[in-house]
XYZ file of C-alpha atoms in Angstrom:
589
model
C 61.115 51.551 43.422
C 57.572 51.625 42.403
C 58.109 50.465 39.162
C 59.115 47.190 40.550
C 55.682 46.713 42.185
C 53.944 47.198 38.829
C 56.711 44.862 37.299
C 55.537 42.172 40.135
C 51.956 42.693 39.225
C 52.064 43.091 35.885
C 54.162 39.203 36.221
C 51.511 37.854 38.005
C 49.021 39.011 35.145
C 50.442 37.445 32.529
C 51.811 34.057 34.277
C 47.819 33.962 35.109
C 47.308 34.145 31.205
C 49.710 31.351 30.586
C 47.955 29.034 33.760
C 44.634 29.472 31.789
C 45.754 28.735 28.422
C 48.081 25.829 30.087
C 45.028 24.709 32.422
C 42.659 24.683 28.853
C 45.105 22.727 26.913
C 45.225 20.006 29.725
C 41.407 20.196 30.378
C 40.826 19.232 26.638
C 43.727 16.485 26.467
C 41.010 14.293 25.448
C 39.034 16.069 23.197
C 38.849 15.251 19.391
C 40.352 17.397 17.139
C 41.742 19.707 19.728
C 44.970 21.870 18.849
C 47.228 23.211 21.853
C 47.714 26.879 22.456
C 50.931 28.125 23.554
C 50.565 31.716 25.655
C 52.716 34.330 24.004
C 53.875 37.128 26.987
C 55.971 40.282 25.573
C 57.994 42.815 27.341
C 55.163 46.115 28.299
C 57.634 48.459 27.210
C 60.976 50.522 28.347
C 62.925 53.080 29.051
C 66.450 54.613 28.487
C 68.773 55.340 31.089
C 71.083 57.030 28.943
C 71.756 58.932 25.743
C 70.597 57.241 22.747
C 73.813 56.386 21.240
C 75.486 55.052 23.958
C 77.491 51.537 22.686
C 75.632 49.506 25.558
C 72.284 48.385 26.400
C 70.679 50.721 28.630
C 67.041 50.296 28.938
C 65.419 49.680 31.917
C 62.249 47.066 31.756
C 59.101 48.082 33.002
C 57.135 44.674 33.020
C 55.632 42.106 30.969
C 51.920 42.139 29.116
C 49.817 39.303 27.547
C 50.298 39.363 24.181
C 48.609 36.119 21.952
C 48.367 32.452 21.599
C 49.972 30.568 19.497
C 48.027 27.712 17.565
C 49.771 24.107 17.362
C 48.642 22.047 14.459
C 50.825 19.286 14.394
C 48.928 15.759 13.686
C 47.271 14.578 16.509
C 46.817 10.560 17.007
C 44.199 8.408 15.079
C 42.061 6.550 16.657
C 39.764 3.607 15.357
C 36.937 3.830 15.524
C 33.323 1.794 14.530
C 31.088 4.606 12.518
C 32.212 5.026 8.678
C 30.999 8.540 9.063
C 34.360 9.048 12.111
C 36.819 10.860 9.823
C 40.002 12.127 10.641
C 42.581 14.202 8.084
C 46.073 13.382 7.576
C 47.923 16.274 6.644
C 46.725 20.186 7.253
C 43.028 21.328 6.375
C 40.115 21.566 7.701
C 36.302 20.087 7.696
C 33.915 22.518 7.010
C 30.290 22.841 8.997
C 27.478 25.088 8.595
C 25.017 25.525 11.534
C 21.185 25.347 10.175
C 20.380 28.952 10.141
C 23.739 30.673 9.045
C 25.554 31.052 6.016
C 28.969 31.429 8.106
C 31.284 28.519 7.265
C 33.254 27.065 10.813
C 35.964 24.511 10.231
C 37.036 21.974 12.322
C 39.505 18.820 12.472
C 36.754 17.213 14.870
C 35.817 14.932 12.218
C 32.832 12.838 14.821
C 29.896 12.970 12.464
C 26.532 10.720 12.308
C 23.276 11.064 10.264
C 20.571 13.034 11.521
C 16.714 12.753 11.365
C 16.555 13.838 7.679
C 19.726 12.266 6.192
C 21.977 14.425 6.276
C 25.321 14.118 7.951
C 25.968 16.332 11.081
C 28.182 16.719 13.913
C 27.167 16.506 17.717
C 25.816 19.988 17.462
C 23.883 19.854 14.375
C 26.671 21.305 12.160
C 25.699 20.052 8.670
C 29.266 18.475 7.183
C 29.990 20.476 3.656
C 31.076 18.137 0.800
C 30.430 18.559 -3.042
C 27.671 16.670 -4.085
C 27.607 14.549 -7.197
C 23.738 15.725 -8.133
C 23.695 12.099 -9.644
C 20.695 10.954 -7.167
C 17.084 11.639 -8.620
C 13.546 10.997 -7.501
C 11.995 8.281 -8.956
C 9.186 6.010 -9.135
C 9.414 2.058 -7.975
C 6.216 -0.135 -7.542
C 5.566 -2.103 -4.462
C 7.234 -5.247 -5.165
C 9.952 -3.176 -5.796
C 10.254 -1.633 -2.513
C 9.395 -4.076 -0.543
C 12.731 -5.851 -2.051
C 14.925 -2.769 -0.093
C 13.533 -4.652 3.338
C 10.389 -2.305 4.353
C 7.078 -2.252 2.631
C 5.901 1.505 2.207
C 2.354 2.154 1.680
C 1.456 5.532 -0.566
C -0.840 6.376 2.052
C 1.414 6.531 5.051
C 2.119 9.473 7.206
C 5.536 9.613 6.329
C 5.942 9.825 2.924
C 8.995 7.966 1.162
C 10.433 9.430 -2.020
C 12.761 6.585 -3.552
C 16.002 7.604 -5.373
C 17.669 6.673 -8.319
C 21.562 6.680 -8.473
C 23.527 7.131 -11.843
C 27.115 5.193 -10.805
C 30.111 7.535 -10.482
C 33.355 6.498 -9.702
C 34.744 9.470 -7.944
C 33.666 12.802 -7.278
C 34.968 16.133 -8.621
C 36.056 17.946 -5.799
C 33.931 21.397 -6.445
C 34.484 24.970 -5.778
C 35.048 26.989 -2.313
C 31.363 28.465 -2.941
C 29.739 25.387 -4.386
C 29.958 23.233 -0.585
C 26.685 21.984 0.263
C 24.911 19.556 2.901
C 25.136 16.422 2.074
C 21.737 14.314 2.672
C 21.640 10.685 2.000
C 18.702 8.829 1.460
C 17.140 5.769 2.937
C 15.659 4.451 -0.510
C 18.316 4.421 -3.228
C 17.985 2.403 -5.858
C 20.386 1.226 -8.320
C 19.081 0.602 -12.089
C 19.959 -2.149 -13.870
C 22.530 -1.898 -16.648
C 22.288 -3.887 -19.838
C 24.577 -5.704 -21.076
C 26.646 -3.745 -24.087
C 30.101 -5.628 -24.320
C 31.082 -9.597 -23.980
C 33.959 -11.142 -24.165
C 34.495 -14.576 -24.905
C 37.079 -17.088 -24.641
C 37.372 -21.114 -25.619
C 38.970 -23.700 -27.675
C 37.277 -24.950 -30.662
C 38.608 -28.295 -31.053
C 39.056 -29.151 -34.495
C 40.241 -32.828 -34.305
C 38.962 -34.672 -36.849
C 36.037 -37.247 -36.595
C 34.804 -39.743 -39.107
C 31.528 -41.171 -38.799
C 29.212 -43.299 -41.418
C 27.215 -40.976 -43.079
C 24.045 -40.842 -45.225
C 24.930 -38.930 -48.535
C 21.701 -38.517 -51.000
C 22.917 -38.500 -54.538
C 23.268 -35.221 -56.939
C 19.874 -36.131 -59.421
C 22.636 -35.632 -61.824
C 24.148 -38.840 -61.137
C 21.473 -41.125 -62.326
C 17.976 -41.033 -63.740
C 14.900 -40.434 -61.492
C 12.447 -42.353 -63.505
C 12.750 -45.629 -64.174
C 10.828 -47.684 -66.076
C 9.963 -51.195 -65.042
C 9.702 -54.164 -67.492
C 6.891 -56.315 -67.862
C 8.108 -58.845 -65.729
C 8.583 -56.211 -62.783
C 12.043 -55.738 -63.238
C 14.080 -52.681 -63.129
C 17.824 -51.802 -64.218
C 19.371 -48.396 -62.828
C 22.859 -47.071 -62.627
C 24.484 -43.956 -62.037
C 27.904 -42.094 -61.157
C 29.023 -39.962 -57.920
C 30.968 -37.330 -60.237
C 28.051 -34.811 -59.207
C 27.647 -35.157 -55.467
C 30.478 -33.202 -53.812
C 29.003 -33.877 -50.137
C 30.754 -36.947 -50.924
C 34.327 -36.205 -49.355
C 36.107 -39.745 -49.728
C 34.038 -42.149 -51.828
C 35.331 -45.655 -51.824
C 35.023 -48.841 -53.700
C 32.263 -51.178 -51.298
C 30.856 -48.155 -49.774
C 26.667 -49.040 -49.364
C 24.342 -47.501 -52.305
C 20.964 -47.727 -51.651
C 18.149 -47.091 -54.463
C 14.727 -46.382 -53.288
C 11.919 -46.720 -55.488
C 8.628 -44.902 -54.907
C 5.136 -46.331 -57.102
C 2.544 -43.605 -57.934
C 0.448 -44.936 -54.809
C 3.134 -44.175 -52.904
C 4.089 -47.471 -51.951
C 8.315 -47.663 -51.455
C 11.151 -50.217 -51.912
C 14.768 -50.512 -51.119
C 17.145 -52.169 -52.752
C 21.439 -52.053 -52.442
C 24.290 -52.799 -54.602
C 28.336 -51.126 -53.488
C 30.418 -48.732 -55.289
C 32.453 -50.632 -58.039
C 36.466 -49.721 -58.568
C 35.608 -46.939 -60.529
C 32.884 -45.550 -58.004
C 29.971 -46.377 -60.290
C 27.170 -48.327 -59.219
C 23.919 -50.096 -61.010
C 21.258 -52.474 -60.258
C 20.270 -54.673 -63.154
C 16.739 -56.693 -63.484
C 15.816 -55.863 -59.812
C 12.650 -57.188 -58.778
C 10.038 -54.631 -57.773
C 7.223 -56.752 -58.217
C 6.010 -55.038 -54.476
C 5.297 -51.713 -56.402
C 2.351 -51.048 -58.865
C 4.539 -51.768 -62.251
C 1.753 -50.253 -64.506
C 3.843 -46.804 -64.113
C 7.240 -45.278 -64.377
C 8.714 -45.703 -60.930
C 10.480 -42.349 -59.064
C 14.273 -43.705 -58.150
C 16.449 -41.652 -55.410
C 19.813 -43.160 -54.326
C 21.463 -42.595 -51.212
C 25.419 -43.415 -49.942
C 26.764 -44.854 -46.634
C 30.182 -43.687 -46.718
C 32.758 -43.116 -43.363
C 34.086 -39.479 -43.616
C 34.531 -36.375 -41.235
C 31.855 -35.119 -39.988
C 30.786 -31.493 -38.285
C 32.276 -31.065 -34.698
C 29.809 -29.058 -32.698
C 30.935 -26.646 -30.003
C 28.225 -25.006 -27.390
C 28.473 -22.585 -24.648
C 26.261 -20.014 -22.795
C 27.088 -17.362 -20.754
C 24.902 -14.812 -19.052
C 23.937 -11.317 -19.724
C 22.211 -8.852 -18.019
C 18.615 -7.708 -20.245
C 17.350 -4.131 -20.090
C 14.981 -4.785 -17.608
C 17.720 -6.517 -14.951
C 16.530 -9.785 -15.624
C 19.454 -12.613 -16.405
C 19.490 -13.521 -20.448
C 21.571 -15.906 -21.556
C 23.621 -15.614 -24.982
C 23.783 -18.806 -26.662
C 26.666 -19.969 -29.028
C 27.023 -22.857 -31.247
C 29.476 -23.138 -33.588
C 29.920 -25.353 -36.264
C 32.842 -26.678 -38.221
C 32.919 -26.807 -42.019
C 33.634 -29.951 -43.338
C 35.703 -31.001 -45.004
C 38.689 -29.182 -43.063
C 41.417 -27.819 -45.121
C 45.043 -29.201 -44.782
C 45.760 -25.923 -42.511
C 43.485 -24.392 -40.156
C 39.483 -24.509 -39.720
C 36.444 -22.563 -40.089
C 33.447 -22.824 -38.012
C 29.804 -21.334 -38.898
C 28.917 -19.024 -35.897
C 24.659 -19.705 -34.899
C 24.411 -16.807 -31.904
C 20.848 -16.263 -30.019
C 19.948 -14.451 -26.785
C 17.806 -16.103 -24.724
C 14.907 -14.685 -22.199
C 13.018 -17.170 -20.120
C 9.532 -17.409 -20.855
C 8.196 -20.652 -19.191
C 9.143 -24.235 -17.594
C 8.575 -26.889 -20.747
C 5.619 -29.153 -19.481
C 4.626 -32.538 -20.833
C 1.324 -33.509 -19.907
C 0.008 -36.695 -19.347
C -2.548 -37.470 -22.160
C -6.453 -37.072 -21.291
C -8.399 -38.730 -23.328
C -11.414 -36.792 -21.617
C -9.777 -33.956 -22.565
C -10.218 -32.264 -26.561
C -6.958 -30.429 -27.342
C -6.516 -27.815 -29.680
C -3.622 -29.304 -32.626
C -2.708 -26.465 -33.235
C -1.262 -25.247 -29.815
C -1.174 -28.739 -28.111
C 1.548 -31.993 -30.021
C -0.659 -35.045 -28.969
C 1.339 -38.053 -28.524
C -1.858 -41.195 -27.617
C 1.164 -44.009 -28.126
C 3.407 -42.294 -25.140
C 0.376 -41.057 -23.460
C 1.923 -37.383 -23.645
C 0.819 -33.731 -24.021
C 3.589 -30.800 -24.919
C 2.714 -27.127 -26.388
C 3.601 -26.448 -29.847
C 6.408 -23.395 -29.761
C 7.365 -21.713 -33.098
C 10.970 -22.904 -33.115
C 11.821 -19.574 -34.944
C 10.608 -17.672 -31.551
C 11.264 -19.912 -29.231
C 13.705 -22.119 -27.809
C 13.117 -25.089 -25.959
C 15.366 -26.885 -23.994
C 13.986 -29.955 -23.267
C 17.217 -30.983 -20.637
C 16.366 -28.437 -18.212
C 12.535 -28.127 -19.427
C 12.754 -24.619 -19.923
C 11.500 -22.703 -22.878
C 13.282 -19.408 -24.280
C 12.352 -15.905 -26.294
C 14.471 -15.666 -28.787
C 15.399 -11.877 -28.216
C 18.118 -12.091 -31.283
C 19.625 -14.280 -33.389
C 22.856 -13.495 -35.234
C 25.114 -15.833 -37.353
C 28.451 -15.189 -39.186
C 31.991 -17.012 -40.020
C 34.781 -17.395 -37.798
C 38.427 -18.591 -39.912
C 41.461 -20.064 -37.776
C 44.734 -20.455 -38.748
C 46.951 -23.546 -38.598
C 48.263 -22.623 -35.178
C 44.971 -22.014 -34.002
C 44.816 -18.153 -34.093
C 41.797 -16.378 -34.913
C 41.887 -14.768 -38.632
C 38.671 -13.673 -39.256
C 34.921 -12.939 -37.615
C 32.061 -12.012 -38.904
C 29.927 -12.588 -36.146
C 27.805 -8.706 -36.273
C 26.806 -6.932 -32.818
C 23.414 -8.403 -31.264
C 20.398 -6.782 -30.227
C 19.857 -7.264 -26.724
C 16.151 -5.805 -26.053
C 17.109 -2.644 -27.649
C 20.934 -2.220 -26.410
C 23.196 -3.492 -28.942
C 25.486 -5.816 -27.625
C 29.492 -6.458 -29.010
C 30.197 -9.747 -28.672
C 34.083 -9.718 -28.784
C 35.443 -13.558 -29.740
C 39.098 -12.061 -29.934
C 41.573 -9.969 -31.489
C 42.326 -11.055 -35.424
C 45.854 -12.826 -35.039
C 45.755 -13.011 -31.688
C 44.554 -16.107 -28.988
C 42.791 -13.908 -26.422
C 39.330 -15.269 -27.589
C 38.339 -18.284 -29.620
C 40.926 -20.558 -30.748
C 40.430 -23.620 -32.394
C 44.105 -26.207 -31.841
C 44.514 -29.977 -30.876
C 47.763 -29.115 -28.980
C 47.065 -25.641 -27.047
C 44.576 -26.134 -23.929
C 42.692 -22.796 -23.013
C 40.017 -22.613 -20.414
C 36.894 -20.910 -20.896
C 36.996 -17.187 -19.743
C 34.068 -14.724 -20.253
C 33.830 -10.850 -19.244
C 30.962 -9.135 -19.836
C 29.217 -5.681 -18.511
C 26.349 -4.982 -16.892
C 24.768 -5.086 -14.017
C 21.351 -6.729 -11.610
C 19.223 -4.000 -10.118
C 20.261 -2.919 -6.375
C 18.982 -2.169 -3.418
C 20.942 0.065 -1.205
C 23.029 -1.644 1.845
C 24.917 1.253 3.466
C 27.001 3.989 2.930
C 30.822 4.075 3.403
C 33.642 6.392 2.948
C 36.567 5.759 -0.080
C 40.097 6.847 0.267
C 39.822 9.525 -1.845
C 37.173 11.473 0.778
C 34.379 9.931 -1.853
C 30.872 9.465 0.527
C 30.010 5.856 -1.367
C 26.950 4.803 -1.416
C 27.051 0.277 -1.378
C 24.223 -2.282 -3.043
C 23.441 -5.313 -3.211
C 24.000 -6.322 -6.297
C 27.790 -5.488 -5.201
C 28.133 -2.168 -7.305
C 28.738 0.699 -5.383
C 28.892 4.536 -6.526
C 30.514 7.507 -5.198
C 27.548 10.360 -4.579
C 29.564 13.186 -2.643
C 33.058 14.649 -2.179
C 33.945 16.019 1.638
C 35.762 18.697 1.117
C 39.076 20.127 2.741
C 39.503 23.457 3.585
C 42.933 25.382 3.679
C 44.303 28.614 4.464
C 47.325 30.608 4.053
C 47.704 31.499 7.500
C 46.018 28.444 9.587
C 47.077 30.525 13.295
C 45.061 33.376 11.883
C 41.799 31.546 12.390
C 39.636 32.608 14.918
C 38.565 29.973 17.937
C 34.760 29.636 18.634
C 35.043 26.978 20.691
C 37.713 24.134 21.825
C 38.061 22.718 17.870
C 35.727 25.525 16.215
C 37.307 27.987 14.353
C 36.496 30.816 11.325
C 38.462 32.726 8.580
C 39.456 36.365 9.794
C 41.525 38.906 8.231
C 44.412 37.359 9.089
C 43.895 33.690 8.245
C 42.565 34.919 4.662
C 40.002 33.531 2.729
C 39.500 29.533 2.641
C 41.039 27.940 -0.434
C 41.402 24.319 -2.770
C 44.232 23.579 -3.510
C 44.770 23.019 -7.275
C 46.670 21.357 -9.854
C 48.097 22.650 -13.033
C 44.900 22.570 -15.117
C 43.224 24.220 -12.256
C 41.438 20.865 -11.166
C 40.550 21.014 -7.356
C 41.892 18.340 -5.445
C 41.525 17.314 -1.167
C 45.931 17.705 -0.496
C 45.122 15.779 2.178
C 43.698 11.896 3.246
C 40.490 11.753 5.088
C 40.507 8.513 6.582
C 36.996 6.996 8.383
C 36.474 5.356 11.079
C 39.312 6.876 12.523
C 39.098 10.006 14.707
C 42.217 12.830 15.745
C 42.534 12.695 19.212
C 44.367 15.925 20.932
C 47.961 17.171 20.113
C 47.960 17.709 23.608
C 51.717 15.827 25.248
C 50.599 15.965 29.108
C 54.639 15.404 29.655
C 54.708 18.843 28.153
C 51.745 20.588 29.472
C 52.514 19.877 33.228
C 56.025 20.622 32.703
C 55.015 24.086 31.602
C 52.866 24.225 34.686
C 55.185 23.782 36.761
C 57.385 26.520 34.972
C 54.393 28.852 34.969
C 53.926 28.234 39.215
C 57.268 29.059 39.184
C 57.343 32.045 37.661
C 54.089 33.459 39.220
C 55.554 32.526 42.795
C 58.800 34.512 42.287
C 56.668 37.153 40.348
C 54.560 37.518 43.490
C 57.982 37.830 45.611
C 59.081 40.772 43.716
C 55.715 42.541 45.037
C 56.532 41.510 48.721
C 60.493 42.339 48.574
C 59.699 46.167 46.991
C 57.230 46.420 49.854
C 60.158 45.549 52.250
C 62.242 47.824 50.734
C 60.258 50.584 50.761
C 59.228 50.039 54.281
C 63.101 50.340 55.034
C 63.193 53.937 52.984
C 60.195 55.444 55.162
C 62.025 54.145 58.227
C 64.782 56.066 57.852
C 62.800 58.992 58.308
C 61.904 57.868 61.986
């Protein structure tokens, strides 16, 4: 009979374990990251009534004990939140933090994390977040009007010293070893190089519809004689043949011939006779009485004639120089003339252009002496404009701007009768010291240039590269990245958080509501890997999203109530045994 008191007491023990552990759970039903505990209550132990090979059960029970609580990591709910730095795993793992003056690693799916005084990212008790870096952030060294472009101005001589960083872009980050987890620290100045320009891509149509114009042909000096001899009366007789002038494309009978003659003062004079049936031509007794006649005269002979002409094709695009500034590339192309019966071929002129200055044009001062030499002088116009080498410079007098001519580059570009590109021979540019592929298609292909009356292309241009930036935020990617964000819209991956895993997640020991460490039993923390042993997460971190508890109230109270239960009748047990023994000693009286 006594054994049933210590079964009673022994029942109100452990239904007081599973009231705490029930009366925790509920208490943190709004905490972040929390995980449930379920209170696990085994038999104390027993004893047999009988021998031990009797073919019933015949123990006798002699309570119930405590024994452990079980862990629940099912996914608890995400919740939105505003802070990029909120993050919340989908899946099994674990964050993992690192107080300030330990080495011991405590994991957590309280993923509620902000940046602290220095940078770095940290939870609500200073538990510095362990990702793997991307060590591709480096001191550097930016001059004033560069910083004051990030917002702030920072003088060398304040209190606080600022150390600016560079970034080198990365897409994503590696995730690292177990061991090589570190603090991330992000910093307030990060700076984002420029990137020159190294690959373009070009696309167009290079209309080769024909055009006829009149055009001024001068005469092979094969095709007549240059010196002339005038009579004594001041007459002079020329004629001559077009066989030798193959700029000539379609000579015709009436086409304009005009003979200039030049004295030995100088002194000119024009005079014009038509191609005959048989394209010859000749003046005969001419009067050039104008001209001093005492010499041989100097003849040259020009032709007006209507054939094609050169079409002319010119685009720009921009590029990004060394230094971040914006270059343009300039492209003119060409056509040969005259154009074959199938296809076309265009000379290629390429420059890169840096701005150096607006064009000006003075008003003329006649106050003023000007240097010739740097300074065209125009008194008619009244007019002033600086001389520029045109083999340095470029000038373009629509938008009054005037150019360095970084590079200049020229080649051949052949198109079939369809209008597909056959050949280029356009070579790579220097731009400031980066060489720079200028792509203008594939070779039997229409993904660049073309040149066709019938097919219609717009003009498309890719090209690399990138502005300076100054650093706008940081964000989270959705492949756990930390990303830093510019403003030249670039943006580049600097750290990796990492997720932790473990062969035996209820072996972890609990710190605190959602703080846990490795033991024994949970084993070591591990990556998870893939087949050529590449770390990888196993899991989505999403931010701005938090876990809420795993905690179902429904649940919870219902097991209250079945706990209550069980401690009431456990309680009864003690005050029936007392009864009954009461009875036993008063059958003694």
């Amino acid at each position: 009979m006594n054994s049933s008191f210590y079964n009673g007491v022994s029942g109100i023990k452990t239904q007081q374990f599973a009231m705490d552990v029930q009366a925790n759970n509920i208490a943190n039903a709004n905490t972040n990251g929390y995980k449930y505990s379920s209170p696990e209550i085994s038999s104390l132990f027993s004893t047999a009534l009988t021998g031990a090979y009797a073919s019933y059960s015949n123990d006798k029970g002699l309570g119930a004990q405590s024994q452990t609580t079980a862990l629940n990591l099912g996914q608890g709910i995400l919740e939105n939140t505003d802070s990029p730095f909120d993050l919340a795993i989908q899946g099994d793992g674990w964050f993992g933090i690192k107080g300030q003056n330990t080495a011991k690693t405590y994991y957590t799916r309280a993923g509620s994390f902000s940046l602290d005084g220095q940078g770095s990212l940290v939870n609500a008790d200073g538990y510095y977040l362990m990702a793997t870096s991307g060590n591709n952030m480096t001191p550097t060294t930016l001059d004033d009007a560069t910083l004051a472009k990030f917002g702030t101005y920072y003088k060398s001589t304040s209190t606080t010293p600022v150390t600016p960083y560079a970034i080198t872009p990365m897409d994503d980050v590696p995730l690292g070893s177990v061991g090589g987890q570190t603090k991330i620290t992000l910093p307030d100045i990060l700076y984002y190089p420029p990137v020159a320009t190294s690959k373009v891509s070009y696309g167009a149509n290079l209309d080769p519809k024909v055009v006829t114009d009149a055009v001024v042909v001068p005469l092979n000096a094969a095709d007549y004689t240059a010196t002339v001899t005038p009579t004594a009366s001041g007459k002079a007789s020329l004629s001559g043949t077009i066989n030798n002038t193959t700029a000539l494309q379609n000579p015709k009978e009436g086409d304009a011939v005009t003979i200039t003659f030049t004295d030995v003062n100088g002194k000119t004079q024009k005079i014009s006779t038509k191609l005959d049936a048989s394209l010859n031509w000749s003046i005969s007794n001419a009067d050039v009485g104008t001209l001093d006649t005492t010499s041989d005269l100097t003849a040259s002979v020009l032709v007006t004639s209507t054939q094609e002409v050169a079409n002319t094709e010119h685009f720009t695009t921009g590029i990004i120089a060394p230094d971040g500034t914006k270059d343009i590339i300039d492209m003119t192309f060409t056509k040969q003339v005259p154009q074959g019966s199938s296809g076309s071929t265009w000379d290629a002129s390429i420059k890169i252009l840096s701005y150096l200055e607006d064009y000006v044009v003075e008003n003329y001062d006649s106050t003023k002496t000007y240097d010739t030499s740097i300074y065209n002088v125009d008194t008619v116009k009244g007019t002033v404009t600086k001389i520029y080498d045109p083999t340095l410079y470029y000038v373009d007098t629509t938008t009054k701007k005037v150019y360095d001519i970084v590079d200049t580059q020229t080649g051949v570009l052949t198109f079939g009768g369809a209008g597909q590109l056959l050949s280029n021979s356009v070579p790579a540019l220097n731009n400031g010291g980066t060489s720079l592929e200028l792509n203008l298609g594939t070779v039997g292909k229409y993904d660049g240039l073309i040149s066709s009356t019938t097919i219609k292309k717009a003009n498309v241009v890719t090209a690399n590269g990138s502005m300076e930036g100054f650093l706008t935020g940081y964000a989270m990617d959705g492949n756990g990245n930390i990303v830093a964000e510019f403003s030249n819209g670039k943006s580049s991956a600097i750290a990796k958080v990492a997720v932790y895993h473990f062969q035996n997640d209820q072996g972890l020991l609990q710190d605190s509501a959602t703080l846990f460490e490795a033991s024994a039993n949970s084993g070591k923390p591990i990556f998870y890997t893939d087949k050529n042993g590449e770390s990888f997460l196993g899991s989505t971190i999403f931010s701005n999203k938090l876990e809420g508890s795993n905690i179902n109230m429904a649940t919870a109270l219902t097991e209250l109530i079945i706990v209550q239960k069980a401690f009431d009748a456990s309680s009864k047990s003690i005050t029936t045994s007392d009864e009954l023994l009461q009875n036993a000693i008063n059958m003694k009286k």
